[in-house]
Coordinates of C-alpha atoms in Angstrom, one line a residue:
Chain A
X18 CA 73.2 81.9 104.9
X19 CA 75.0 84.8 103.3
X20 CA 77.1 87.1 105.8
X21 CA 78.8 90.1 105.8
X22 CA 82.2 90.2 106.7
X23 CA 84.6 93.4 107.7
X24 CA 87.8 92.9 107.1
X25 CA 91.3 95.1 108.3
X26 CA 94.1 94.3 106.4
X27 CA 97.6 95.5 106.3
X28 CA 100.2 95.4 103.4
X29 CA 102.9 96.1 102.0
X30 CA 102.3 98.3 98.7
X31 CA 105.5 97.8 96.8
X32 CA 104.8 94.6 95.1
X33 CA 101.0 96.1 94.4
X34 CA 99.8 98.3 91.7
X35 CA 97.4 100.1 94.2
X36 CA 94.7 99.1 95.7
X37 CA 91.7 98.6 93.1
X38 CA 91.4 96.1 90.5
X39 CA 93.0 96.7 87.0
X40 CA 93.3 94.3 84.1
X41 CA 96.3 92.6 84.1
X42 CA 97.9 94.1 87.3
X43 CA 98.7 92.7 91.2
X44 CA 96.3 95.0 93.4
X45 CA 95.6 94.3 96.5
X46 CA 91.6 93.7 95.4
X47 CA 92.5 91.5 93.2
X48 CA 94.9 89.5 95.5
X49 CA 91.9 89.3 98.2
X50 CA 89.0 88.5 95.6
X51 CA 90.9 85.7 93.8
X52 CA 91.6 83.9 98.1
X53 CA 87.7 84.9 99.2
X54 CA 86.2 83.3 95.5
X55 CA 88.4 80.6 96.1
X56 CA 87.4 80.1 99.7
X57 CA 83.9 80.0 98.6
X58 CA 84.0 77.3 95.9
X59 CA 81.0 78.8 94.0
X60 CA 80.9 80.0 90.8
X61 CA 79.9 83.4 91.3
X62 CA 82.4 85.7 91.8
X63 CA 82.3 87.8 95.4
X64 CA 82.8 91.3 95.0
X65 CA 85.0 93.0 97.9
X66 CA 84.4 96.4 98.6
X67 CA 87.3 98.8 100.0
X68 CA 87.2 102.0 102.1
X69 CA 89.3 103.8 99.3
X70 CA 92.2 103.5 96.8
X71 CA 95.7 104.0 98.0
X72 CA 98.4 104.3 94.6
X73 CA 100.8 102.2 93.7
X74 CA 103.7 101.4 96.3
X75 CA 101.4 103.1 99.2
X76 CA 101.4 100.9 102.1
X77 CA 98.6 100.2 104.6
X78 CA 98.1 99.2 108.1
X79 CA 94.7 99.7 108.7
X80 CA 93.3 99.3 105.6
X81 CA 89.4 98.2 105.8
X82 CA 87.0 96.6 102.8
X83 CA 84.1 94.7 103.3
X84 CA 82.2 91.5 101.6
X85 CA 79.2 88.7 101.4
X86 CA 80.1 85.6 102.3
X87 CA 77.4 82.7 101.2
X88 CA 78.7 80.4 104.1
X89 CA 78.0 80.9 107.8
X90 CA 81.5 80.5 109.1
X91 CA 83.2 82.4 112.2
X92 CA 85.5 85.6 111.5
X93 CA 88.0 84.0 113.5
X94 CA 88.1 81.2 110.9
X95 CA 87.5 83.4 108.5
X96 CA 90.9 85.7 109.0
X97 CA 92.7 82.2 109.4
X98 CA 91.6 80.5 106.4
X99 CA 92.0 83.8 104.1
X100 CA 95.5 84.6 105.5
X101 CA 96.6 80.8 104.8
X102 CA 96.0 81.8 101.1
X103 CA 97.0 85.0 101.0
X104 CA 100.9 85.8 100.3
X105 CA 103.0 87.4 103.0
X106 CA 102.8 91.3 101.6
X107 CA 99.6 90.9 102.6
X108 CA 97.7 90.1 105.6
X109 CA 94.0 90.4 107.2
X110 CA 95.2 91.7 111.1
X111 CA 90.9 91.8 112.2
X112 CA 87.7 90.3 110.8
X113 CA 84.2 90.5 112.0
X114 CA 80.9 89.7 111.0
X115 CA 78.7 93.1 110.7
X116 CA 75.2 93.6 109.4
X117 CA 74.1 94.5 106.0
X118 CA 73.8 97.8 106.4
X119 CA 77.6 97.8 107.0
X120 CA 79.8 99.6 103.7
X121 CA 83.3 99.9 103.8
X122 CA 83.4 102.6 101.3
X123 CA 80.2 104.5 102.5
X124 CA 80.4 104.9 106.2
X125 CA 84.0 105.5 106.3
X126 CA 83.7 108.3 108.3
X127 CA 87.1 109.5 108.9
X128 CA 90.8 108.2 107.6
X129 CA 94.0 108.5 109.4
X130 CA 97.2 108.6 107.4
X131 CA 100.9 108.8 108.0
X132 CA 103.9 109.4 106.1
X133 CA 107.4 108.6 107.1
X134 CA 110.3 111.0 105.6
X135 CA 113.1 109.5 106.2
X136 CA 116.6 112.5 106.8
X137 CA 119.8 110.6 106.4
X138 CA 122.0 111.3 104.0
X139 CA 122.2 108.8 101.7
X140 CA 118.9 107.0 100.5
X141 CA 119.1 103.8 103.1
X142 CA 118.5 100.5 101.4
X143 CA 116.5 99.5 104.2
X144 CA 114.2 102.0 104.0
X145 CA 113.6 103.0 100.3
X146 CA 110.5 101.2 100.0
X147 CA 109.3 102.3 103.6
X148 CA 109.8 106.2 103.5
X149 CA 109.9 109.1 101.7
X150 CA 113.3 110.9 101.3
X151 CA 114.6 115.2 102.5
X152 CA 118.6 115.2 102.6
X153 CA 117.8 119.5 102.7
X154 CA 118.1 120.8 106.4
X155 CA 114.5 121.3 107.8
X156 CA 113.4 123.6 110.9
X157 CA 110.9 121.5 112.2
X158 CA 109.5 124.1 114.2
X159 CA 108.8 126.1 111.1
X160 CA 106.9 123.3 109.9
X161 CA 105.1 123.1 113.5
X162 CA 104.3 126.4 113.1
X163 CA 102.6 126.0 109.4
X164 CA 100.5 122.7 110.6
X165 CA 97.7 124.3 112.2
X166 CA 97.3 125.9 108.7
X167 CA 96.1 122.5 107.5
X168 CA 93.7 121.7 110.3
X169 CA 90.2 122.7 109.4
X170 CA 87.9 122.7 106.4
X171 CA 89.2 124.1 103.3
X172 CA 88.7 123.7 99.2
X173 CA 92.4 121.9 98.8
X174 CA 92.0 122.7 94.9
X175 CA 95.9 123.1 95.1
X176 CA 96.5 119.5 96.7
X177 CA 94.8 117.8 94.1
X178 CA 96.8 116.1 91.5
X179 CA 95.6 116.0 88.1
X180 CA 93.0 112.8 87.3
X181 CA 90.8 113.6 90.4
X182 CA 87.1 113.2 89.5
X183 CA 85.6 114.4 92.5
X184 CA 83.4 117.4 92.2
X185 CA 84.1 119.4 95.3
X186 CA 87.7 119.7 96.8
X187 CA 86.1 120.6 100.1
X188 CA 87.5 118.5 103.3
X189 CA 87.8 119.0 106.6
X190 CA 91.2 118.0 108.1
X191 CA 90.7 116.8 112.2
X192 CA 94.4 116.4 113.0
X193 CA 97.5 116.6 111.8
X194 CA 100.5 116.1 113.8
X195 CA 104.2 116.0 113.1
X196 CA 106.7 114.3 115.4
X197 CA 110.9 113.8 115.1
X198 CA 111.6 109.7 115.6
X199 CA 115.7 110.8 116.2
X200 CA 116.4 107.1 116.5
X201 CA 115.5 106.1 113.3
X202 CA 116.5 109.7 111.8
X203 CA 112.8 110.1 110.7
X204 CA 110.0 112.8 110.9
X205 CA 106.5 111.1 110.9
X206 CA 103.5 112.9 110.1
X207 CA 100.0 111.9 110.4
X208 CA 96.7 113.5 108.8
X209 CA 93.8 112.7 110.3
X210 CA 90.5 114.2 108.0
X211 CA 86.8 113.0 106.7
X212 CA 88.2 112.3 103.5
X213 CA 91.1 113.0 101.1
X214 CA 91.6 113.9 97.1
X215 CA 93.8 112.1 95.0
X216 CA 97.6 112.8 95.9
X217 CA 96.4 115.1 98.5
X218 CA 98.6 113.6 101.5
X219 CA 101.6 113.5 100.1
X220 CA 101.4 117.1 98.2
X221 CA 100.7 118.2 101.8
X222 CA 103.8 116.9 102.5
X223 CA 106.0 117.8 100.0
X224 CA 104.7 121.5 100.6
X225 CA 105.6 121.3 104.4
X226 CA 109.0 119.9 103.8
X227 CA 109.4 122.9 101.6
X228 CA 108.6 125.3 104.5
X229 CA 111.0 123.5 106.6
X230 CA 113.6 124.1 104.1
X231 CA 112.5 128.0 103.9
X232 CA 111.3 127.6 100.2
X233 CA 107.8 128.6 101.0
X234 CA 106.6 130.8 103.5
X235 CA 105.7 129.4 106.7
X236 CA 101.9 130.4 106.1
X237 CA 102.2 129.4 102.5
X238 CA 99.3 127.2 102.9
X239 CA 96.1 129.7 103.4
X240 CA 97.9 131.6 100.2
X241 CA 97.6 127.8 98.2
X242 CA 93.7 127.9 99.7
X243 CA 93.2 130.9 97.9
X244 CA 94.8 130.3 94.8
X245 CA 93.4 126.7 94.3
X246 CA 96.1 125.7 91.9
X247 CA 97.6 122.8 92.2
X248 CA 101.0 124.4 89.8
X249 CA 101.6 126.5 93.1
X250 CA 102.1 123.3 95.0
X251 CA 103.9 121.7 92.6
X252 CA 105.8 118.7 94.1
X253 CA 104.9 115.0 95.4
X254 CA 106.0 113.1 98.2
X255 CA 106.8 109.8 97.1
X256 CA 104.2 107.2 97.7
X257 CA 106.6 104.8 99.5
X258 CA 106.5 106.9 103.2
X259 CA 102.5 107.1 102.8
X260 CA 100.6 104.9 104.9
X261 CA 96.7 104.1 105.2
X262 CA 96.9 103.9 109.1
X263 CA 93.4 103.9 109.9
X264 CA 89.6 104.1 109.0
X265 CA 87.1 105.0 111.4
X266 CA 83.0 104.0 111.3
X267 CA 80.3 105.2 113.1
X268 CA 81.3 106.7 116.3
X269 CA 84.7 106.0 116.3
X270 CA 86.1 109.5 114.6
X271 CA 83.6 111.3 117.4
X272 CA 85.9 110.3 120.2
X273 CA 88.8 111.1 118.2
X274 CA 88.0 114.3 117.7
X275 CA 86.2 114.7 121.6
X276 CA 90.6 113.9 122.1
X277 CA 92.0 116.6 119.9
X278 CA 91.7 120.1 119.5
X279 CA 89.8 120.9 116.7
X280 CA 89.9 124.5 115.0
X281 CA 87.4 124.1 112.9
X282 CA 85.8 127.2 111.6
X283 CA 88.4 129.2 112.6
X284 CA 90.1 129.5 109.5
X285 CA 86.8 130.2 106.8
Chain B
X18 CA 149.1 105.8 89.9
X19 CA 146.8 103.0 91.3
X20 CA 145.0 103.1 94.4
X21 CA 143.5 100.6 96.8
X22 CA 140.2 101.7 98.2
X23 CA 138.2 100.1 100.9
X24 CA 134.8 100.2 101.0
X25 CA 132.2 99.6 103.9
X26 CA 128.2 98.9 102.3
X27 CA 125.0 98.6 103.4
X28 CA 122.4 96.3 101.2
X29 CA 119.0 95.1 101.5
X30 CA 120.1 91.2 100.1
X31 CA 116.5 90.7 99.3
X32 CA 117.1 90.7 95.4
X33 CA 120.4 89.8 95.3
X34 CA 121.8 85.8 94.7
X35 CA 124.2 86.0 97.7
X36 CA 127.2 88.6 97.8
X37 CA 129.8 86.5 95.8
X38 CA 129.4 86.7 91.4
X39 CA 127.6 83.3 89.9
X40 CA 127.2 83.3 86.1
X41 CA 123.3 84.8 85.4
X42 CA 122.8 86.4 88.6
X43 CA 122.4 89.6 90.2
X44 CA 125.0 89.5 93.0
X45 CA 126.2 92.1 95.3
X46 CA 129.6 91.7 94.1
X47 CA 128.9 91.9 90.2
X48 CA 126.3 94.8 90.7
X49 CA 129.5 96.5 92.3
X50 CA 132.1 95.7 89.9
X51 CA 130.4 97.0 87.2
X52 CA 129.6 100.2 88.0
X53 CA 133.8 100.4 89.3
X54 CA 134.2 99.1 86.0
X55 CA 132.3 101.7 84.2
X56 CA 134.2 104.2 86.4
X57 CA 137.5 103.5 85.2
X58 CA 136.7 103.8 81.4
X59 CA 139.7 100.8 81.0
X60 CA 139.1 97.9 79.2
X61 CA 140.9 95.9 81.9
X62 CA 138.8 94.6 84.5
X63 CA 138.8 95.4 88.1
X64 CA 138.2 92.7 90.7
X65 CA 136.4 93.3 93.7
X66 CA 137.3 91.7 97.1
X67 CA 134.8 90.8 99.7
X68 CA 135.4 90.1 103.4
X69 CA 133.6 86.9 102.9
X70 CA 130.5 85.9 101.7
X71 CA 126.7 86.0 102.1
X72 CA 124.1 84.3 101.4
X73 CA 121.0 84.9 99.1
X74 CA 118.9 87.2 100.8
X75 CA 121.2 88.0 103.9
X76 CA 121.4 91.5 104.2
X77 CA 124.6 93.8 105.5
X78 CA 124.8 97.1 107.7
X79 CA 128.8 97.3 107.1
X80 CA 129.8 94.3 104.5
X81 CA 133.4 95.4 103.6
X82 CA 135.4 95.2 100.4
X83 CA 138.8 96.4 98.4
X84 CA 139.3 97.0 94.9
X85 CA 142.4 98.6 93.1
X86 CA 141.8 101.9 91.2
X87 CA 143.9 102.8 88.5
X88 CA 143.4 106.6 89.1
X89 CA 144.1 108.7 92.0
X90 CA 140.6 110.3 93.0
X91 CA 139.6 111.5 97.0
X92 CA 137.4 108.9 98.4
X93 CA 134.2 111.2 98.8
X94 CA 134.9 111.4 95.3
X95 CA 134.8 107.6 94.8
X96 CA 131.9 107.0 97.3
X97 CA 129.7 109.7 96.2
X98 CA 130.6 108.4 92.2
X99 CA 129.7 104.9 92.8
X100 CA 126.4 105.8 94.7
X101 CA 125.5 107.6 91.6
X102 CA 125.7 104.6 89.9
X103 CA 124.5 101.8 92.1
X104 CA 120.6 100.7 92.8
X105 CA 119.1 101.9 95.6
X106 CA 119.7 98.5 97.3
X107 CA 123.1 99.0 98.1
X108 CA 124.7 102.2 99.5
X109 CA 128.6 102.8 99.9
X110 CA 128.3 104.0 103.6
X111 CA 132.1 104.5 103.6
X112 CA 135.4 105.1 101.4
X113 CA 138.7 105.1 102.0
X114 CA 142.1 104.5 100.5
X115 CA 144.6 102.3 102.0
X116 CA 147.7 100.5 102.1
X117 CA 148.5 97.7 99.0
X118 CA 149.0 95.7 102.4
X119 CA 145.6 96.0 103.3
X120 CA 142.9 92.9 101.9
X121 CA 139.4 92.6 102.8
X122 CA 139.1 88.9 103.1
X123 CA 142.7 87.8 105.0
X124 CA 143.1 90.9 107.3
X125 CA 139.4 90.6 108.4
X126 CA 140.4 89.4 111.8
X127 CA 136.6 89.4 113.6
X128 CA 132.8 90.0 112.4
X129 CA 129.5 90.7 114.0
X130 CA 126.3 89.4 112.9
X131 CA 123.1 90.6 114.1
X132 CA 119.7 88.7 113.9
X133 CA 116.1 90.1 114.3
X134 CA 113.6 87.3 115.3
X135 CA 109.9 88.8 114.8
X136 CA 107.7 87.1 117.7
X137 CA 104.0 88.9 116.3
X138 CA 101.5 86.0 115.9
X139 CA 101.2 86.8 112.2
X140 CA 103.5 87.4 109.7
X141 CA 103.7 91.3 109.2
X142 CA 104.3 92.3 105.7
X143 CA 106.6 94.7 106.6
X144 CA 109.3 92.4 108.6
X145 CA 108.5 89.1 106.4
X146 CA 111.8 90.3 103.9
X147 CA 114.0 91.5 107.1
X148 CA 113.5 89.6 110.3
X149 CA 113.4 85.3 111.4
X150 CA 109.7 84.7 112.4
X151 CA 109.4 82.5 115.9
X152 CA 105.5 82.4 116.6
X153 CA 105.8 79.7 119.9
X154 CA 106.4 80.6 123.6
X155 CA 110.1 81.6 124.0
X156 CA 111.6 81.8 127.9
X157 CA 114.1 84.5 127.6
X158 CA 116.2 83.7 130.5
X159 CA 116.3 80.0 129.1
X160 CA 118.3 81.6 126.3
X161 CA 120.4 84.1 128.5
X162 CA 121.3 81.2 130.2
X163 CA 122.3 78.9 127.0
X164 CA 124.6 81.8 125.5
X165 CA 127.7 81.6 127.4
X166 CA 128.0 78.2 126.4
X167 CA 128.3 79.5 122.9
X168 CA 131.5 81.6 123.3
X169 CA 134.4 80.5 123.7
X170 CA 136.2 78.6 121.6
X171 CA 134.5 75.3 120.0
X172 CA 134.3 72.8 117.3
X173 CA 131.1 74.2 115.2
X174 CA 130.7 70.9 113.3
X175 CA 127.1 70.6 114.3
X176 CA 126.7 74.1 113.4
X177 CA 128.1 74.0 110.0
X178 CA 125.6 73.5 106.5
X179 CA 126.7 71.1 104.3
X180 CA 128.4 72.5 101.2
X181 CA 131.1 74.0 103.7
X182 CA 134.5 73.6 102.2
X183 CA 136.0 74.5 105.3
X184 CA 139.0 71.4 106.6
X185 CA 138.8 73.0 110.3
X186 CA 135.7 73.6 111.8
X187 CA 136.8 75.5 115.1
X188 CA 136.2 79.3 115.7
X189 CA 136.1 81.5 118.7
X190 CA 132.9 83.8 119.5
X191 CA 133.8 86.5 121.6
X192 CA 130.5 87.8 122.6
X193 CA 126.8 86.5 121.8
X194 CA 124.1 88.5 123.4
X195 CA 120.4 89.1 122.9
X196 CA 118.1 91.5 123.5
X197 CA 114.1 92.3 123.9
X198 CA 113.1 94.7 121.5
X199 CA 109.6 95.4 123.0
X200 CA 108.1 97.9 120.9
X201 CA 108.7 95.8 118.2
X202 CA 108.4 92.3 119.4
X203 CA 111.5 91.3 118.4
X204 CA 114.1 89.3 120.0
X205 CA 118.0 90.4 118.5
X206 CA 120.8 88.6 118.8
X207 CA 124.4 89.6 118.3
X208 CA 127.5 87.7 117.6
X209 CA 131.1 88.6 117.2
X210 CA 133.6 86.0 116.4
X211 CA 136.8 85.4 114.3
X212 CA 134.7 83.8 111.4
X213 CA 132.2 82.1 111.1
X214 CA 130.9 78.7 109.2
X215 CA 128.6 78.2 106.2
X216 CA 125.5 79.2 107.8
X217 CA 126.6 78.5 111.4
X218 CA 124.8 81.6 112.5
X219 CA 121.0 80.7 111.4
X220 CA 122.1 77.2 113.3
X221 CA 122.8 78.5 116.5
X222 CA 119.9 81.1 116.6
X223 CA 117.3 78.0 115.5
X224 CA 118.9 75.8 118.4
X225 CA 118.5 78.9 120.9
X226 CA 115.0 79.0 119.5
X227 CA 114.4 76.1 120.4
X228 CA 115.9 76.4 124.0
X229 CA 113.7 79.0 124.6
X230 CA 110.9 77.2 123.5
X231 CA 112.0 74.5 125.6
X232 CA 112.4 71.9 122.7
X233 CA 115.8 71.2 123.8
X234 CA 117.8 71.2 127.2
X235 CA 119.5 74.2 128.4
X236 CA 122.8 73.3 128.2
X237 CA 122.5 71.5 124.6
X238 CA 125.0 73.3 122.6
X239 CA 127.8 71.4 124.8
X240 CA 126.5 68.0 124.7
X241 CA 126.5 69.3 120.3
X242 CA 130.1 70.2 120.4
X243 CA 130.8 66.5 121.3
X244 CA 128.5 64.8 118.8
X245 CA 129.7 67.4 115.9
X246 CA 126.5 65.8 113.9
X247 CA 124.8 68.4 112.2
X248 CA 121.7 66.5 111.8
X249 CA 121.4 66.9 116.0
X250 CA 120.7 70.7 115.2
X251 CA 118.7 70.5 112.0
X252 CA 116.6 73.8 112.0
X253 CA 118.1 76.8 110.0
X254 CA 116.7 80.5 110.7
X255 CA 115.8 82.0 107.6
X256 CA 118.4 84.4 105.8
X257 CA 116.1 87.4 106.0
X258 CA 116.8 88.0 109.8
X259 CA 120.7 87.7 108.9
X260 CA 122.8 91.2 108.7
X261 CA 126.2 91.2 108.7
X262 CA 126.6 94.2 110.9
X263 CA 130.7 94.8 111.2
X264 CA 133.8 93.4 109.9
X265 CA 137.0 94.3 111.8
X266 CA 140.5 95.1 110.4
X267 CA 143.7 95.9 112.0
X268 CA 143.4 95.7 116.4
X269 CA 139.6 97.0 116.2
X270 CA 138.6 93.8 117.0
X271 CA 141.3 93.6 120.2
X272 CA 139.5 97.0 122.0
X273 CA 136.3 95.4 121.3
X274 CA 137.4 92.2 123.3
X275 CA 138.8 94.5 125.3
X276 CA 135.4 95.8 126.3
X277 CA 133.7 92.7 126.6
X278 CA 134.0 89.3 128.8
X279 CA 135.7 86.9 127.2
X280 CA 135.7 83.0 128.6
X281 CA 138.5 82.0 126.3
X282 CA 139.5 78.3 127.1
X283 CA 136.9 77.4 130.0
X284 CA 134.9 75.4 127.9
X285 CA 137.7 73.1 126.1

């Protein structure tokens, strides 16, 4: 009796070249297809099905992907009997069985990201995997100041990196937030949107950390919206602070967005 | 005009064989005397000398070391020179030239260890290279309660690997404390003491495991100090909760005794 299984997964991306399969590389699809077909012991292979790529060396906590199972057996033994197989960068935190009308990839509705940028002085050894890198001095309330700039729907032709086959570079944007972790030395953004192009989270960032640094005016972003050319925006944040933090289905992103202010319009 | 510098480094011991050189591996100690090496430009070689080991996949917050430098050169100079050089998983956090008197290894007179225990019920894939997993029940105040017995100054014999080349196996801890780390459901001990056995650490924080778990009595690291049988403590936390956190030089050590409670002789 074939069911459907949902499964949320964190890991952590250094050891994985992305997310989707590729011939003769680790990705996390592959990793996860090779413990669910050998769960199965059938012949045919099980296809898994994720919300969405993340690059090579991104990380995820919240990472979601779905798949038919031929067996009746409980998502609690499921997530068990998949983690047992599974090595340690990666691991299935939630599982549920959902019906078939369930798609990982189709009704994600929403995706929350974060990226950590990590300010000390030197590059930490601890944390060069973990987080992105600024040793410049940032005013944070310049960068504040620029993030309701992001918020809203707007063609983000600029934040696109090159290799992007999407038609329209359209999004809307829900959220995005910035917050100063002094503990740790860290500033933590998160982007919360209906979707996002290729590179576009970390360009974002890159772009914000050079308004903190005064390299860009602090309204630099509805110029780039205008302009939609991604030369303008130039740099990357590297993918080691960018983290897949969540992805929301059906109602979920509706009282997420009931909870924040939302500008929508505003800026078209 | 040669110069002895002392160096304090943090590294993430994941990739490394241990801190001390062994033919055909990548040690922290041979990853640093080559790039001092290549900094001289001399044919002669310069030795590097540790404050004492660590093993394979133990990690350091302030490892220390000395080296003599056959040119004069400002220690910013040195430490920003040989950060150039070095991987990203070690960082000179500190430089600074000293007296031919001073050695890293025989005037180390104390050292603090710290060790993170994760406690989440699976193993996250961030923590599984930098923290001791403990996934049973622990009673904190069972632990609390069992730490005083391990200061003072004891015969470690049960606490000691085999492959110790140590004759004497008495040392004095000054202070071993833990702590809740809530937010991320971690338990972290500290321990400062004049020096420490091959591995005696990861002993002691598997038998306080195990107090807490209730595995073993309270008071069981007294009734081990009169058996000195290692095979009574068996378990060995993993190296990758391990960081030597502070070595101590000079009378550091006697302000930091200073500070803290110290039952010297009541337990012999």
């Amino acid at each position: 009796m074939t069911k459907r299984y949902k499964i949320t997964m964190a890991y952590d991306g250094t050891k994985f070249a992305g997310f989707q399969s590729q011939p003769n590389q680790r990705t996390v699809q592959s990793v996860l297809e090779a413990a669910i077909n050998k769960m199965s012991k059938l012949p045919d292979k099980i296809n898994l099905y994720g919300s969405g790529r993340t690059d090579a060396g991104v990380h995820a906590y919240g990472q979601v992907a779905h798949f038919d199972f031929p067996h009746e057996m409980p998502a609690q033994a499921m997530l068990r009997g998949l983690n047992s197989m599974l090595p340690l960068d990666i691991e299935i935190v939630d599982c549920e069985i959902v019906p078939e009308t369930f798609h990982a990839r189709y009704e994600a509705h929403a995706k929350r990201y974060l990226y950590r940028v990590s300010r000390s002085w030197f590059i930490d050894p601890f944390k060069r995997l973990y987080t992105g890198h600024y040793k410049y001095p940032l005013d944070v309330e310049l960068i504040k100041t620029a993030l309701p700039d992001v918020v809203g729907t707007h063609d983000y032709s600029s934040f696109v990196a090159s290799g992007s086959q999407t038609k329209s570079h359209v999004r809307t944007i829900y959220e995005a937030t910035v917050r100063e972790d002094l503990a740790n030395d860290e500033l933590i953004f998160e982007f919360c949107g209906n979707g996002f192009l290729y590179n576009q989270v970390r360009i974002m960032v890159a772009t914000l950390l050079e308004i903190g640094n005064q390299r860009r005016p602090v309204h630099d972003f509805l110029r780039l919206y205008e302009v939609k050319d991604r030369n303008q925006a130039r740099e990357t944040a590297p993918a080691s602070g960018l983290y897949l933090k969540e992805v929301y289905y059906g109602d979920e992103i509706q009282a997420q967005i009931a909870k924040s202010e939302v500008p929508g319009e505003k800026f078209n």
